[in-house]
C-alpha positions as CSV (number, residue, x, y, z in Angstrom):
1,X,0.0,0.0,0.0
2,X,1.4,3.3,-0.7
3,X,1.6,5.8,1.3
4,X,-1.1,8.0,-0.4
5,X,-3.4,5.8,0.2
6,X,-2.6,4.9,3.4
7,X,-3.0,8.3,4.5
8,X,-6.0,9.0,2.6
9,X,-9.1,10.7,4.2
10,X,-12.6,10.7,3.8
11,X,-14.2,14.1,4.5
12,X,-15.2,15.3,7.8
13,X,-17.0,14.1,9.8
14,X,-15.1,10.9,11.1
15,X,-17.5,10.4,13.8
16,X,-18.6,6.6,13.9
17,X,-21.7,5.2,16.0
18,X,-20.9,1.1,14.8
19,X,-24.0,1.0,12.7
20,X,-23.8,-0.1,9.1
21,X,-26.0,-1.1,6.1
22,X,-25.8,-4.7,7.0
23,X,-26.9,-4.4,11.0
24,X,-29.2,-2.2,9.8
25,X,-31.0,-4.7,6.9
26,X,-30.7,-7.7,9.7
27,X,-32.3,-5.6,12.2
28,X,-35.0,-4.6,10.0
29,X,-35.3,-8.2,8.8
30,X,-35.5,-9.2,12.2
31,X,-38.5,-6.9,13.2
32,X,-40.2,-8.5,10.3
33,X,-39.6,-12.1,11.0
34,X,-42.5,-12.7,13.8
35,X,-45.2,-11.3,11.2
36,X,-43.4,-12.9,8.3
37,X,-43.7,-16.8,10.5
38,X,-48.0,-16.0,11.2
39,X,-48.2,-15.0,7.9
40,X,-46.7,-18.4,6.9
41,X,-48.4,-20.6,9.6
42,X,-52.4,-18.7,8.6
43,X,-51.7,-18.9,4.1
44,X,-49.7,-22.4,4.5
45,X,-47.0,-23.1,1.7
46,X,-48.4,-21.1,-1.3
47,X,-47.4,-18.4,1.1
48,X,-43.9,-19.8,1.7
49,X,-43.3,-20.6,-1.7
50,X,-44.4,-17.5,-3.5
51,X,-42.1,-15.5,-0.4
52,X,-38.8,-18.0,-1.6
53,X,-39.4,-17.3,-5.0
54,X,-40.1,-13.3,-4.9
55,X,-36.7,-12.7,-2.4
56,X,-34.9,-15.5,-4.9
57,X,-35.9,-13.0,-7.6
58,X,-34.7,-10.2,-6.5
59,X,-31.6,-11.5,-5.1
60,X,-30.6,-12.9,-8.9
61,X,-31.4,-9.9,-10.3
62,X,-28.9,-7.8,-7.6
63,X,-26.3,-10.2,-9.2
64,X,-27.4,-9.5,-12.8
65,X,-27.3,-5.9,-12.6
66,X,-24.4,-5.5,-10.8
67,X,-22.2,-7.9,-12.8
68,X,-24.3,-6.2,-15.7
69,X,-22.4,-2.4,-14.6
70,X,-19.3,-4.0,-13.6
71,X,-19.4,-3.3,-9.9
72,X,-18.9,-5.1,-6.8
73,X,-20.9,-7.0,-5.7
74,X,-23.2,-6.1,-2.7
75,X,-25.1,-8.6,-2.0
76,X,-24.4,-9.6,1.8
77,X,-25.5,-6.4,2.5
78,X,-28.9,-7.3,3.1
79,X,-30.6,-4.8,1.1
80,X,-32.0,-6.5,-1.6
81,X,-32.9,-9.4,0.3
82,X,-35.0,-6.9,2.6
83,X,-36.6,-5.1,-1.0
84,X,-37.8,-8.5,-2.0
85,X,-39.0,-9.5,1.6
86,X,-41.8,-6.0,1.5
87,X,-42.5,-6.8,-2.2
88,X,-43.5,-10.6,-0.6
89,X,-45.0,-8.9,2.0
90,X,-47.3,-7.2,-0.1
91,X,-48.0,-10.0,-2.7
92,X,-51.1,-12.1,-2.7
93,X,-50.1,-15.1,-0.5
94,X,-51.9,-17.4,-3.1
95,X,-49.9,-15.6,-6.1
96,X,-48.7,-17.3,-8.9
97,X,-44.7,-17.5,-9.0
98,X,-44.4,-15.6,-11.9
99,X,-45.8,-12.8,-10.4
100,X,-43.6,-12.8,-7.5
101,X,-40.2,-13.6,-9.9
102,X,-41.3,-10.3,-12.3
103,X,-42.3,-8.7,-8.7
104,X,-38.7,-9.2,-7.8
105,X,-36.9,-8.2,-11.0
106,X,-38.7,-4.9,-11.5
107,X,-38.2,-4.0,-7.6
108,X,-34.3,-4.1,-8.3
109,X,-33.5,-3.6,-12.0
110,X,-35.6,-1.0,-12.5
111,X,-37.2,0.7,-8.9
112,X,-33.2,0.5,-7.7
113,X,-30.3,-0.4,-10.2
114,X,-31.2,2.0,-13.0
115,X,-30.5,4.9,-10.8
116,X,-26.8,3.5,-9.9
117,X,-27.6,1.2,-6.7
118,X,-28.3,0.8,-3.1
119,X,-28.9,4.7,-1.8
120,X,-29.4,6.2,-5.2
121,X,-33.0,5.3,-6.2
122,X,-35.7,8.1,-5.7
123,X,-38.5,5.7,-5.4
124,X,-39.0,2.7,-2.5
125,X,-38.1,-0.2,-5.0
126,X,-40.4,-2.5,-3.5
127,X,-43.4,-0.4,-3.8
128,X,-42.2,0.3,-7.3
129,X,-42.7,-3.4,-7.9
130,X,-45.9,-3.8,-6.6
131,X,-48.1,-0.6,-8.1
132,X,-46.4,-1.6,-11.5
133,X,-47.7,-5.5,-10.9
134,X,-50.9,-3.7,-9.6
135,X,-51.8,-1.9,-12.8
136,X,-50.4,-4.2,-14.9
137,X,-52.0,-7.7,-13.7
138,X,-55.3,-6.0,-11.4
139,X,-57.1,-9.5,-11.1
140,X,-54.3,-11.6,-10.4
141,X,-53.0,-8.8,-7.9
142,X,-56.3,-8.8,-5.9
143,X,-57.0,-12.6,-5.8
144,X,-57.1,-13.3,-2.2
145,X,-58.2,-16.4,-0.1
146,X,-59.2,-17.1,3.3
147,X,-56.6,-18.3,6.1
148,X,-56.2,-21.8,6.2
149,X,-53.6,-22.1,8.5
150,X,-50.7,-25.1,8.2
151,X,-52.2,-28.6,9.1
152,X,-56.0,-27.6,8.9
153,X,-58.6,-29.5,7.4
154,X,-58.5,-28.8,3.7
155,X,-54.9,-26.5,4.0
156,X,-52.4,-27.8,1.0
157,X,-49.7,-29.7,1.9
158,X,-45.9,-28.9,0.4
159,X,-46.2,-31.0,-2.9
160,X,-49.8,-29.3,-3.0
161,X,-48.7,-26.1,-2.4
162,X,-45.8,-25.9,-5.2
163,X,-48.7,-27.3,-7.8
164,X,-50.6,-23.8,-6.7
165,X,-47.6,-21.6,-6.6
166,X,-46.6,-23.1,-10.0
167,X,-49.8,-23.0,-12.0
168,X,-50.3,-26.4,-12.5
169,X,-53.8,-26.7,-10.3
170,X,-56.0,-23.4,-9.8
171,X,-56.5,-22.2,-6.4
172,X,-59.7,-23.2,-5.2
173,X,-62.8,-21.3,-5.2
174,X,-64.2,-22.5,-2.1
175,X,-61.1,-20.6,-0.1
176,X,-61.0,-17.5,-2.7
177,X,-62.5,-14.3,-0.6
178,X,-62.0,-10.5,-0.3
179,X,-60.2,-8.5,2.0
180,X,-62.0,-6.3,4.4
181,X,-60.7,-3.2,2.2
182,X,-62.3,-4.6,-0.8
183,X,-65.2,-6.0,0.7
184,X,-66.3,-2.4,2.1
185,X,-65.9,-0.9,-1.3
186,X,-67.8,-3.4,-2.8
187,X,-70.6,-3.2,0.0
188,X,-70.3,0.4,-0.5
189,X,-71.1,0.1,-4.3
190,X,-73.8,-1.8,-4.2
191,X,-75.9,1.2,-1.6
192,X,-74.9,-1.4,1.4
193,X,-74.7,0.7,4.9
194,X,-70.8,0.1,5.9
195,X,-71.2,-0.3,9.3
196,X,-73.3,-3.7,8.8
197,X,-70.7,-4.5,5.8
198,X,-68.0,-4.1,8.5
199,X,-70.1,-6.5,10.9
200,X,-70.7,-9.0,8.8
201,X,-67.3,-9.4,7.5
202,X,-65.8,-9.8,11.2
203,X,-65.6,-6.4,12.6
204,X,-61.9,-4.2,13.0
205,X,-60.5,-6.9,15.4
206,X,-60.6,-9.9,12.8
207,X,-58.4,-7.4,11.2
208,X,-55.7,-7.0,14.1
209,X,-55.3,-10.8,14.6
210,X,-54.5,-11.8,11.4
211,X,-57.7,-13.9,10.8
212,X,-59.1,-12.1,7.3
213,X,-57.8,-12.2,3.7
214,X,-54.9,-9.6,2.6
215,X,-51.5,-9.9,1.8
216,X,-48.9,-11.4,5.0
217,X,-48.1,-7.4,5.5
218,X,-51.9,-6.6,6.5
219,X,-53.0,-10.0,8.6
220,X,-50.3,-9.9,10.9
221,X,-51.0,-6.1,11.5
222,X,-50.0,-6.9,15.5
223,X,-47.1,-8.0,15.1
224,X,-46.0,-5.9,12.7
225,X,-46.7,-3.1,15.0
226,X,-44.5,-4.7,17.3
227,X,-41.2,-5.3,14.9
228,X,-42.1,-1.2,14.4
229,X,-41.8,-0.6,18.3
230,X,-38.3,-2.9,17.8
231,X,-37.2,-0.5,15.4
232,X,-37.6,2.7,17.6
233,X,-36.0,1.4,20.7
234,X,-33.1,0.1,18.8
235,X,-32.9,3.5,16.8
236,X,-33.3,2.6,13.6
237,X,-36.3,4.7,12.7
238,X,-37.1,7.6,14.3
239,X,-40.5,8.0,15.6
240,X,-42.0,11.0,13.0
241,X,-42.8,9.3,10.0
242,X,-45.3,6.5,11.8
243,X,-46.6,8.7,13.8
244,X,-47.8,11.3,10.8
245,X,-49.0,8.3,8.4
246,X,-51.1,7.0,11.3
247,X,-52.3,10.5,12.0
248,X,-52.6,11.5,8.6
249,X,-54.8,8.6,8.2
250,X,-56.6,8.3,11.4
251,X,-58.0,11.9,11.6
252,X,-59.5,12.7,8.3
253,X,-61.2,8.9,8.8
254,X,-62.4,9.9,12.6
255,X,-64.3,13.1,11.5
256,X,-65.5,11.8,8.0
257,X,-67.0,8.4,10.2
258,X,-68.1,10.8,12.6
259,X,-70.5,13.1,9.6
260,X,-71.3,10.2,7.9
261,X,-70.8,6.8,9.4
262,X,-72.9,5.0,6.8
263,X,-70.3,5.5,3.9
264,X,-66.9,6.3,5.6
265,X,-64.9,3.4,7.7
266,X,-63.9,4.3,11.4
267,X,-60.5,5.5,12.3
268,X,-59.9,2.3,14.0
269,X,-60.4,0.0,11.2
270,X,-58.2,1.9,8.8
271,X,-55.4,1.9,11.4
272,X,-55.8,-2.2,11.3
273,X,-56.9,-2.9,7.5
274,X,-54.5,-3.1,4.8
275,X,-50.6,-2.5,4.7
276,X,-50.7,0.8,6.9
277,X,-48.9,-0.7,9.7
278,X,-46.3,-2.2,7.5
279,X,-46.0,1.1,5.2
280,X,-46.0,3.3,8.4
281,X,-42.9,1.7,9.8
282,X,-41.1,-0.4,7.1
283,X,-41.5,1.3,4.0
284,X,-42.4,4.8,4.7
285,X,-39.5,5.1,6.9
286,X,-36.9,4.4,4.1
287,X,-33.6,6.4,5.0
288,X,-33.1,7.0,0.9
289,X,-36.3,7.8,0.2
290,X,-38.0,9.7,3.1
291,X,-36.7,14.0,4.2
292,X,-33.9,14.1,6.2
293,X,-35.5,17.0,8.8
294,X,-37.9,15.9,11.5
295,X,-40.2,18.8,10.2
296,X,-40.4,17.2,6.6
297,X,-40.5,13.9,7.9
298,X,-43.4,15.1,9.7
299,X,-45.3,16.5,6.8
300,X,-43.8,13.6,4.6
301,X,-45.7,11.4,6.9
302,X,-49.2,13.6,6.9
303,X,-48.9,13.5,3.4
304,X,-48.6,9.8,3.1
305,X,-51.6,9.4,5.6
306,X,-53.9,11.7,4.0
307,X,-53.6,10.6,0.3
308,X,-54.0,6.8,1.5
309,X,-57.5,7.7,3.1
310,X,-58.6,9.8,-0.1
311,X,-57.6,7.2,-2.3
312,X,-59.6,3.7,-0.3
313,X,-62.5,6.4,-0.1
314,X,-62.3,7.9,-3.5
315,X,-60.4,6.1,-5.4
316,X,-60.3,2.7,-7.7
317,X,-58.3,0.6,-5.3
318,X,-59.4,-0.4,-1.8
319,X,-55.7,0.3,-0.7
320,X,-53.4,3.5,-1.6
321,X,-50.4,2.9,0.8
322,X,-48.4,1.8,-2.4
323,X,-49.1,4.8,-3.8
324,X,-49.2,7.4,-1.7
325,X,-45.7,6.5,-0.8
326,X,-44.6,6.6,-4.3
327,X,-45.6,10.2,-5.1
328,X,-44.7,11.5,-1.7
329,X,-41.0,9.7,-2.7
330,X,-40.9,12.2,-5.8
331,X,-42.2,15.0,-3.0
332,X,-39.3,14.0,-1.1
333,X,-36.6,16.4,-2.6
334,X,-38.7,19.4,-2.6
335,X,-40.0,18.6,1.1
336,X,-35.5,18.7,2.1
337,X,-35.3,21.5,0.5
338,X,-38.1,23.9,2.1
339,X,-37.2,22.4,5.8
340,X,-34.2,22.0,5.8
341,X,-32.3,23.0,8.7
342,X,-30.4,26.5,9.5
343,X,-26.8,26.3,9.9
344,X,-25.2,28.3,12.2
345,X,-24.5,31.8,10.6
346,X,-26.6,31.9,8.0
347,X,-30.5,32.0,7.2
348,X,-32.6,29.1,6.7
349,X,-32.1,30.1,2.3
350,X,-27.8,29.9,3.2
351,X,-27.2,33.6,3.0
352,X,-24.6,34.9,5.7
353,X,-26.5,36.7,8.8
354,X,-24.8,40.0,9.4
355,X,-23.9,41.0,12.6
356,X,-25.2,44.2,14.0
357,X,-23.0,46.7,15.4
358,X,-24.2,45.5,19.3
359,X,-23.4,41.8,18.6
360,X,-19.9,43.2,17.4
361,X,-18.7,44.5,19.8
């Protein structure tokens, strides 16, 4: 080694708190892995197998691309095993493998690699993934089917469950059902009075325990909420952006349910239904793609919240989480640069504050 590179240095500052992009990944995996295990245990191995072959996926396609540009390899790093863990997370448990293997190659060739790698992509790759298999494949992307948890009467076995996962036999109609999302827009649409809808299809706490249709990131919306907790005591996340989405959410949802509780949900059911929990904490939270200022996390988070409400009220899909996120990643740039923080000396625009002839002296 010579000695200009030996006494090479990085600029300032050389403060270092032992964190890196690995811990991080595995401690964000980790907070995951309890909900991850229910949501295996309540789907059976469709579940399990569409989850191998979505983080398989996107693992290859890390390899591809970056052998593709030329450039070493990160791979242990963790990150795009945890891109292809949310995209699973936010699949269809029944889904077809081809859905999660295209799923897992658009999350990292296109939502990260094409803008030049791990912290250089303006969008959450992930959600990237699953609005593009959203619009693209809309029945196959809102297929979902009952729990019927592992060694049930009727629940697939391995061989069975590869035959689904594969293609090869269709999933059955008798487990096919909606989630309670889609099955309050649907009620709603046919002049049904939502608070019966919301009876008859369990009530909010079926959606808290895991026991209704959705994805494996909106039944295990408990433990989820735990692996967030995890990530604030451990400092990974900071507490502003989950605080905002869920605020953002629940309050427009409180006083709408309050004027008009026939056709608007309660707060409490969209703080349990869907991917909020999961978006909220996991995916909102995104160091890359999320301000860097508590004030425009804050907002960021409002933002987020708000839009996800107006689009399952308004909108064409009972859940927005996927996209809110996405436009309120574009928003994030604009968000730094109106709250960004002063530095010392200057005003919050960067020009020099002059010092008056008291301070002076």
């Amino acid at each position: 080694m010579s000695g200009r590179e030996l006494f090479m240095a990085a600029p300032a500052p050389h403060a270092h708190v032992g964190a890196d992009v690995g811990r991080t990944m595995r401690r964000v995996q980790l907070a995951l892995l309890p909900a991850t295990l229910f949501g295996f245990w309540i789907f059976g191995w469709p579940a399990v197998n569409l989850f191998v072959i979505t983080v398989g996926a996107s693992l290859l396609t890390e390899v591809f691309c970056e052998r593709l540009r030329g450039c070493e390899s990160r791979l242990w790093d963790g990150s795009a095993l945890l891109t292809g863990w949310l995209l699973a997370l936010s699949l269809p448990p029944w889904a077809p493998a081809w859905i999660g293997a295209l799923g897992g190659f658009i999350a990292i060739a296109i939502g990260k690699q094409v803008y030049g790698g791990l912290g250089q992509n303006l969008f959450n790759p992930a959600m990237v993934a699953r609005v593009a298999l959203l619009v693209s494949f809309p029945v196959v992307m809102t297929h979902w089917v009952a729990p019927l948890p592992l060694g049930s009467e009727g629940a697939p076995g391995f061989i069975e469950g590869l035959r689904i996962t594969l293609g090869v036999v269709p999933v059955p109609d008798a487990v096919t059902s909606a989630s309670l999302l889609g099955h309050a827009k649907t009620e709603l649409s046919r002049g049904m009075d939502l608070a019966q809808a919301l009876d008859a299809a369990g009530g909010t706490l079926s959606a808290w325990h895991g026991a209704r249709p959705g994805s494996l990131g909106e039944t295990g919306a408990l433990l989820l909420l735990l692996g967030g907790l995890y990530l604030l005591v451990r400092g990974v996340i900071r507490w502003h952006i989950p605080v905002a989405v869920f605020a953002g959410l629940a309050l427009p949802a409180a006083v709408a349910h309050a004027i008009d509780p026939s056709h608007y949900l309660p707060a409490t059911t969209h703080l349990a239904s869907g991917a909020v929990v999961l978006g909220a904490f996991f995916i909102a939270t995104d160091y890359v793609t999320s301000p860097n200022t508590a004030s425009g996390q804050l907002l960021y988070g409002l933002g987020i919240g708000l839009l996800t409400w107006i689009i399952r009220s308004w909108g064409g899909y009972p859940e927005g989480i996927a996209f809110a996120v996405l436009l309120f990643n574009a928003l994030t740039p604009v968000i730094d640069r109106y709250c960004r923080p002063r530095i010392m000396g200057r005003t919050r625009r960067g020009a020099p504050i002059r010092a008056t002839q008291g301070s002076a002296e």
